Amino acid sequence: MLMFFHLILTNECNLQCRYCYGEAVDDVDTGFQDFEIDYSLPKKISYDMDVLKKFCSLDSDCVLSFYGGEPLLCVEEIKQIMDNVKARLYLIQTNGLLLDRLESDYVNRFHTVLVSVDGDEALTDFYRGKGTFRKVIDNLKLIKRNGFKGELIARMTVMEQTDIYKQVRWLLDNDEFSFSSVHWQMNAGFWENDFKRRNFQEWSERSYNPGIRNLVKFWVDCMKEAGIVLKLYPFLGIAQSLLSGEERSLLRCGGGWINYAVQTDGFIVPCPTMWGMKDYYLGHISSANPLKLKRLALNSPCTECDVFDVCGGRCLYANVIRRWSSEAYGLVCGTVRNLIDAVAKELPRMRLLIKNGKIGLKDFDFLKYNGCEIIP
Ligand code: SF4
Ligand code: SF4
């Protein structure tokens, strides 16, 4: 089984997005309850390249994913790692603004580039700042011209201003730059007071959930009409599990059991969002064995949930930190149930298409734990 490591190259970012920087400004009081946090992590990687090299040599099949903050603020470090540290695959999760700074020799070696785009220009710029969309799309056209042949995934962050059906359809087919892979993640449960400021309930029940049901129908219509299983990751992950009869899915992002993150100081945490949470330090790359890292399990309410085996628990960080009340988080779980239900309802149509040879079960294959969390 491949092990995945997010390498957090820096904690700094060159954007100030609404759901990240904006929320941090509005939510200055957000705390970490009794958790001990290291707020003084180095801004860039402080460990020696040889230490990382030795750590990865213990698992020559490891997959390294460059992550931040914004990893392309550390172009030299990326090149140094790709030149010196052997890995099965290299991936990157980026906001895309600086993709033109990395030479194509390196970009073309990425198996996957996950780029943050929230939908069309108006929506992306609303969340991420004016001019962001244009620059990112120009860079994506550039890397394609320069020979990038790997998978390019549009990674959306979704919240109240997102019409999920309209925006995913737009990303798949537009005059600017159409994507063949799309994943989305919900901005929910990460801050303490944002639920009161926001209109999450109305949006999730009136817009997002019906949008997901329509989108699943569209997804299966494409299988029927064009014989194509579009890489819409949340659907793909669930459908693959249900079609293959998988008994139980573990946390689908892989956080804390197959996907870990290496902080800038070399300490290993279950996932990038848990940087600095000392209670969750799982060792240091100078002494840990990548194949023997501790595996973490989720707690209540997931362990008592009737859809746990399919959901997998959604998010370890949210499960641990519990920033939203159970009632508020219950709405997030409502979106998970709706998603599972929408995919499950379409299973007979998918099975028939497989039986008739229109599509194959292997069309649902994807590189698991590549940074798409599956459950938004
Ligand atoms: S639906 Fe909610 S409670 Fe149930 S397993 Fe998923 S995240 Fe946990
Ligand atoms: S879904 Fe949660 S646990 Fe998984 S990587 Fe994202 S923040 Fe971490």
PDB file of C-alpha atoms and ligand atoms in Angstrom, residues 301-302 305 307-308 311 313-314 329 333 336, ligand 1:
ATOM      1  CA  PRO A 301     -20.105  10.947  17.000  1.00  0.00           C
ATOM      2  CA  CYS A 302     -18.658   9.088  13.982  1.00  0.00           C
ATOM      3  CA  CYS A 305     -23.057   6.847  13.224  1.00  0.00           C
ATOM      4  CA  VAL A 307     -23.219   5.704   7.812  1.00  0.00           C
ATOM      5  CA  PHE A 308     -19.715   5.554   9.324  1.00  0.00           C
ATOM      6  CA  CYS A 311     -18.526   8.068   5.150  1.00  0.00           C
ATOM      7  CA  GLY A 313     -15.614   9.875   9.313  1.00  0.00           C
ATOM      8  CA  ARG A 314     -15.156  12.860   6.985  1.00  0.00           C
ATOM      9  CA  TYR A 329     -22.079  19.830  12.689  1.00  0.00           C
ATOM     10  CA  CYS A 333     -23.379  15.255   8.365  1.00  0.00           C
ATOM     11  CA  VAL A 336     -22.805  13.617   3.800  1.00  0.00           C
TER      12      VAL A 336
HETATM   13  S1  SF4 B   1     -21.866  11.429   8.679  1.00  0.00           S
HETATM   14 FE1  SF4 B   1     -20.960  12.716  10.268  1.00  0.00          FE
HETATM   15  S2  SF4 B   1     -21.086  11.542  12.166  1.00  0.00           S
HETATM   16 FE2  SF4 B   1     -21.451  10.134  10.455  1.00  0.00          FE
HETATM   17  S3  SF4 B   1     -19.444   9.224  10.088  1.00  0.00           S
HETATM   18 FE3  SF4 B   1     -19.677  10.973   8.697  1.00  0.00          FE
HETATM   19  S4  SF4 B   1     -18.778  12.758   9.758  1.00  0.00           S
HETATM   20 FE4  SF4 B   1     -19.093  11.110  11.264  1.00  0.00          FE
END
